[in-house]
PDB file of C-alpha atoms and ligand atoms in Angstrom:
ATOM      1  CA  MET A   1      -8.257  71.513 -94.764  1.00 56.00           C
ATOM      2  CA  SER A   2      -5.107  73.081 -93.298  1.00 70.00           C
ATOM      3  CA  LYS A   3      -5.160  76.655 -92.089  1.00 92.00           C
ATOM      4  CA  ALA A   4      -4.066  79.301 -94.572  1.00 96.00           C
ATOM      5  CA  LYS A   5      -1.482  81.902 -93.572  1.00 97.00           C
ATOM      6  CA  ILE A   6      -2.405  85.463 -94.492  1.00 98.00           C
ATOM      7  CA  ILE A   7       0.334  87.417 -96.279  1.00 97.00           C
ATOM      8  CA  SER A   8       0.428  91.110 -95.495  1.00 97.00           C
ATOM      9  CA  THR A   9       3.164  93.590 -96.378  1.00 98.00           C
ATOM     10  CA  PRO A  10       3.463  97.374 -96.743  1.00 98.00           C
ATOM     11  CA  LYS A  11       5.782  96.672 -99.707  1.00 98.00           C
ATOM     12  CA  ALA A  12       2.690  95.905-101.821  1.00 98.00           C
ATOM     13  CA  PRO A  13      -0.467  98.028-102.036  1.00 97.00           C
ATOM     14  CA  ALA A  14      -3.031  97.602 -99.285  1.00 97.00           C
ATOM     15  CA  ALA A  15      -6.256  95.894-100.332  1.00 97.00           C
ATOM     16  CA  ILE A  16      -8.840  98.270-101.772  1.00 97.00           C
ATOM     17  CA  GLY A  17     -11.737  95.941-101.021  1.00 97.00           C
ATOM     18  CA  PRO A  18     -12.739  92.972 -98.885  1.00 98.00           C
ATOM     19  CA  TYR A  19      -9.771  90.719 -99.601  1.00 98.00           C
ATOM     20  CA  VAL A  20      -6.277  89.993 -98.292  1.00 98.00           C
ATOM     21  CA  GLN A  21      -3.063  90.514-100.253  1.00 98.00           C
ATOM     22  CA  GLY A  22      -2.403  86.813-100.349  1.00 98.00           C
ATOM     23  CA  LYS A  23      -2.768  83.470 -98.621  1.00 98.00           C
ATOM     24  CA  VAL A  24      -0.395  80.548 -98.319  1.00 98.00           C
ATOM     25  CA  ILE A  25      -1.882  77.109 -98.030  1.00 98.00           C
ATOM     26  CA  ASN A  26      -0.428  73.672 -98.673  1.00 96.00           C
ATOM     27  CA  GLY A  27       2.877  75.154 -99.858  1.00 97.00           C
ATOM     28  CA  PHE A  28       1.396  77.561-102.390  1.00 98.00           C
ATOM     29  CA  LEU A  29       0.848  81.303-102.343  1.00 98.00           C
ATOM     30  CA  PHE A  30      -2.380  82.538-103.871  1.00 98.00           C
ATOM     31  CA  ALA A  31      -1.798  86.257-104.417  1.00 98.00           C
ATOM     32  CA  SER A  32      -4.611  88.710-105.010  1.00 98.00           C
ATOM     33  CA  GLY A  33      -4.565  90.529-108.321  1.00 98.00           C
ATOM     34  CA  GLN A  34      -2.102  93.399-108.311  1.00 98.00           C
ATOM     35  CA  ILE A  35      -2.951  96.630-110.028  1.00 98.00           C
ATOM     36  CA  PRO A  36      -0.312  99.349-110.542  1.00 98.00           C
ATOM     37  CA  LEU A  37      -0.775 101.161-107.247  1.00 98.00           C
ATOM     38  CA  VAL A  38       2.320 102.547-105.566  1.00 98.00           C
ATOM     39  CA  PRO A  39       2.478 100.862-102.135  1.00 98.00           C
ATOM     40  CA  GLU A  40       3.682 103.958-100.285  1.00 97.00           C
ATOM     41  CA  THR A  41       0.913 106.254-101.538  1.00 96.00           C
ATOM     42  CA  GLY A  42      -1.867 103.956-102.726  1.00 96.00           C
ATOM     43  CA  ALA A  43      -2.000 106.033-105.915  1.00 97.00           C
ATOM     44  CA  MET A  44      -1.836 104.752-109.483  1.00 98.00           C
ATOM     45  CA  VAL A  45       1.694 104.909-110.880  1.00 98.00           C
ATOM     46  CA  ALA A  46       2.217 107.620-113.499  1.00 97.00           C
ATOM     47  CA  GLY A  47       2.648 106.570-117.113  1.00 96.00           C
ATOM     48  CA  GLY A  48       1.231 104.159-119.637  1.00 98.00           C
ATOM     49  CA  ILE A  49       1.031 100.401-119.979  1.00 98.00           C
ATOM     50  CA  LYS A  50       4.775  99.775-119.549  1.00 98.00           C
ATOM     51  CA  GLU A  51       5.004 101.746-116.301  1.00 98.00           C
ATOM     52  CA  GLN A  52       1.791 100.165-115.058  1.00 98.00           C
ATOM     53  CA  ALA A  53       2.934  96.645-115.920  1.00 98.00           C
ATOM     54  CA  ARG A  54       6.263  97.242-114.161  1.00 98.00           C
ATOM     55  CA  GLN A  55       4.537  98.537-111.017  1.00 98.00           C
ATOM     56  CA  ALA A  56       2.032  95.666-110.936  1.00 98.00           C
ATOM     57  CA  LEU A  57       4.874  93.169-111.357  1.00 98.00           C
ATOM     58  CA  ASN A  58       6.934  94.839-108.636  1.00 98.00           C
ATOM     59  CA  ASN A  59       3.900  94.523-106.383  1.00 98.00           C
ATOM     60  CA  VAL A  60       3.635  90.836-107.277  1.00 98.00           C
ATOM     61  CA  LYS A  61       7.355  90.396-106.539  1.00 98.00           C
ATOM     62  CA  ALA A  62       6.979  92.013-103.106  1.00 98.00           C
ATOM     63  CA  LEU A  63       4.095  89.725-102.210  1.00 98.00           C
ATOM     64  CA  VAL A  64       5.827  86.594-103.409  1.00 98.00           C
ATOM     65  CA  GLU A  65       8.952  87.503-101.456  1.00 98.00           C
ATOM     66  CA  GLU A  66       6.930  88.321 -98.345  1.00 98.00           C
ATOM     67  CA  ALA A  67       5.551  84.780 -98.555  1.00 98.00           C
ATOM     68  CA  GLY A  68       9.134  83.446 -98.537  1.00 98.00           C
ATOM     69  CA  SER A  69       9.237  82.616-102.237  1.00 98.00           C
ATOM     70  CA  ASP A  70      10.519  84.360-105.352  1.00 97.00           C
ATOM     71  CA  LEU A  71       9.486  84.979-108.931  1.00 97.00           C
ATOM     72  CA  SER A  72      11.267  81.835-110.165  1.00 96.00           C
ATOM     73  CA  LYS A  73       8.749  79.796-108.168  1.00 97.00           C
ATOM     74  CA  VAL A  74       5.653  81.367-109.700  1.00 98.00           C
ATOM     75  CA  VAL A  75       3.800  78.535-111.440  1.00 98.00           C
ATOM     76  CA  LYS A  76       0.784  80.348-112.892  1.00 98.00           C
ATOM     77  CA  THR A  77      -0.186  83.912-113.656  1.00 98.00           C
ATOM     78  CA  THR A  78      -3.416  85.445-114.846  1.00 98.00           C
ATOM     79  CA  CYS A  79      -3.061  88.785-116.584  1.00 98.00           C
ATOM     80  CA  PHE A  80      -5.864  91.208-117.325  1.00 98.00           C
ATOM     81  CA  LEU A  81      -5.445  94.040-119.819  1.00 98.00           C
ATOM     82  CA  LYS A  82      -7.911  96.869-120.221  1.00 98.00           C
ATOM     83  CA  ASP A  83      -6.945  97.042-123.898  1.00 98.00           C
ATOM     84  CA  ILE A  84      -5.600  93.986-125.710  1.00 98.00           C
ATOM     85  CA  ALA A  85      -3.755  96.405-128.019  1.00 98.00           C
ATOM     86  CA  ASP A  86      -1.301  96.731-125.094  1.00 98.00           C
ATOM     87  CA  PHE A  87      -0.432  93.010-125.367  1.00 98.00           C
ATOM     88  CA  ALA A  88       3.007  93.440-126.980  1.00 98.00           C
ATOM     89  CA  ALA A  89       4.123  96.274-124.690  1.00 98.00           C
ATOM     90  CA  PHE A  90       2.859  94.372-121.661  1.00 98.00           C
ATOM     91  CA  ASN A  91       4.748  91.248-122.732  1.00 98.00           C
ATOM     92  CA  GLU A  92       7.953  93.212-123.119  1.00 98.00           C
ATOM     93  CA  VAL A  93       7.882  94.275-119.462  1.00 98.00           C
ATOM     94  CA  TYR A  94       6.531  90.915-118.272  1.00 98.00           C
ATOM     95  CA  ALA A  95       9.518  89.179-119.877  1.00 98.00           C
ATOM     96  CA  GLU A  96      11.900  91.322-117.796  1.00 97.00           C
ATOM     97  CA  PHE A  97      10.454  89.717-114.659  1.00 97.00           C
ATOM     98  CA  PHE A  98      10.055  86.167-115.954  1.00 96.00           C
ATOM     99  CA  LYS A  99      13.261  85.594-117.899  1.00 86.00           C
ATOM    100  CA  GLU A 100      13.708  81.831-117.691  1.00 86.00           C
ATOM    101  CA  ASN A 101      11.324  79.087-116.723  1.00 88.00           C
ATOM    102  CA  ALA A 102       8.321  81.315-117.379  1.00 96.00           C
ATOM    103  CA  PRO A 103       5.159  80.373-115.521  1.00 98.00           C
ATOM    104  CA  ALA A 104       1.981  79.098-117.147  1.00 98.00           C
ATOM    105  CA  ARG A 105      -0.213  82.081-118.004  1.00 98.00           C
ATOM    106  CA  SER A 106      -3.629  83.193-119.106  1.00 98.00           C
ATOM    107  CA  CYS A 107      -4.131  86.700-120.463  1.00 98.00           C
ATOM    108  CA  VAL A 108      -7.413  88.385-121.218  1.00 98.00           C
ATOM    109  CA  GLY A 109      -8.084  91.833-122.618  1.00 98.00           C
ATOM    110  CA  GLY A 110     -10.986  94.201-123.049  1.00 98.00           C
ATOM    111  CA  ILE A 111     -11.911  94.332-119.401  1.00 96.00           C
ATOM    112  CA  ASP A 112     -12.632  97.154-116.960  1.00 98.00           C
ATOM    113  CA  LEU A 113     -10.311  96.995-113.955  1.00 98.00           C
ATOM    114  CA  PRO A 114     -10.447  98.576-110.505  1.00 98.00           C
ATOM    115  CA  LYS A 115      -9.297 102.227-110.382  1.00 97.00           C
ATOM    116  CA  ASN A 116      -9.350 102.218-114.193  1.00 97.00           C
ATOM    117  CA  ALA A 117      -5.985 100.396-114.218  1.00 98.00           C
ATOM    118  CA  LEU A 118      -4.565  99.290-117.550  1.00 98.00           C
ATOM    119  CA  CYS A 119      -3.482  95.904-116.180  1.00 98.00           C
ATOM    120  CA  GLU A 120      -3.887  93.524-113.269  1.00 98.00           C
ATOM    121  CA  ILE A 121      -1.788  90.441-112.514  1.00 98.00           C
ATOM    122  CA  GLU A 122      -2.495  87.599-110.118  1.00 98.00           C
ATOM    123  CA  VAL A 123      -0.164  84.711-109.394  1.00 98.00           C
ATOM    124  CA  ILE A 124       0.133  81.341-107.754  1.00 98.00           C
ATOM    125  CA  ALA A 125       3.610  80.522-106.471  1.00 98.00           C
ATOM    126  CA  GLU A 126       5.245  77.594-104.780  1.00 98.00           C
ATOM    127  CA  VAL A 127       6.551  78.593-101.358  1.00 98.00           C
TER     128      VAL A 127
HETATM  129  C1  LIG B   1      -7.411  94.953-107.039  1.00 76.69           C
HETATM  130  C2  LIG B   1      -8.029  93.697-106.610  1.00 76.69           C
HETATM  131  N1  LIG B   1      -7.311  92.644-106.513  1.00 76.69           N
HETATM  132  C3  LIG B   1      -9.454  93.632-106.333  1.00 76.69           C
HETATM  133  O1  LIG B   1      -9.963  92.514-106.135  1.00 76.69           O
HETATM  134  O2  LIG B   1     -10.092  94.663-106.327  1.00 76.69           O
END
C-alpha cells in the first residue's frame, strides 16, 4: 500500500477528535466529514440549515483545494442531515457548489451529529 499524504489547512476547521482533515492516497482525497464550524474560530456558524450547509461546503472546498483538487473533481459525497425535513433547503445550497457534473451522493437524515450540527458532508475527490 502506498503512503497516504495528510492534508492539513487552517482554511478548514481543525479536527475535533482523533482524525485528520483528509488523506490523499492513490490519486484520491478522502476528506473527513465537515460540519459547519468556522475555521477561524472553531465555532458553529450562525443561522439555520442554509447557512450551515454553505459553511460545511466551504470547508469541503477548502480541503479539496488544499489537496490540489477542486469541487469539479469530487466523485462522491455523503451528506448527513439532523432533520430530513431540511432536505430541500440543503439541496438548494448544495446545488450552488455542484452546478454541473454533480458527484455521486448518499444522503441520510435523522441523525445526531457532533456539536449538534444540522449537517455534515464528507467527500472523495480525484486529485
Ligand atoms: C466532525 C467529524 N468529522 C468527526 O468525525 O467528528
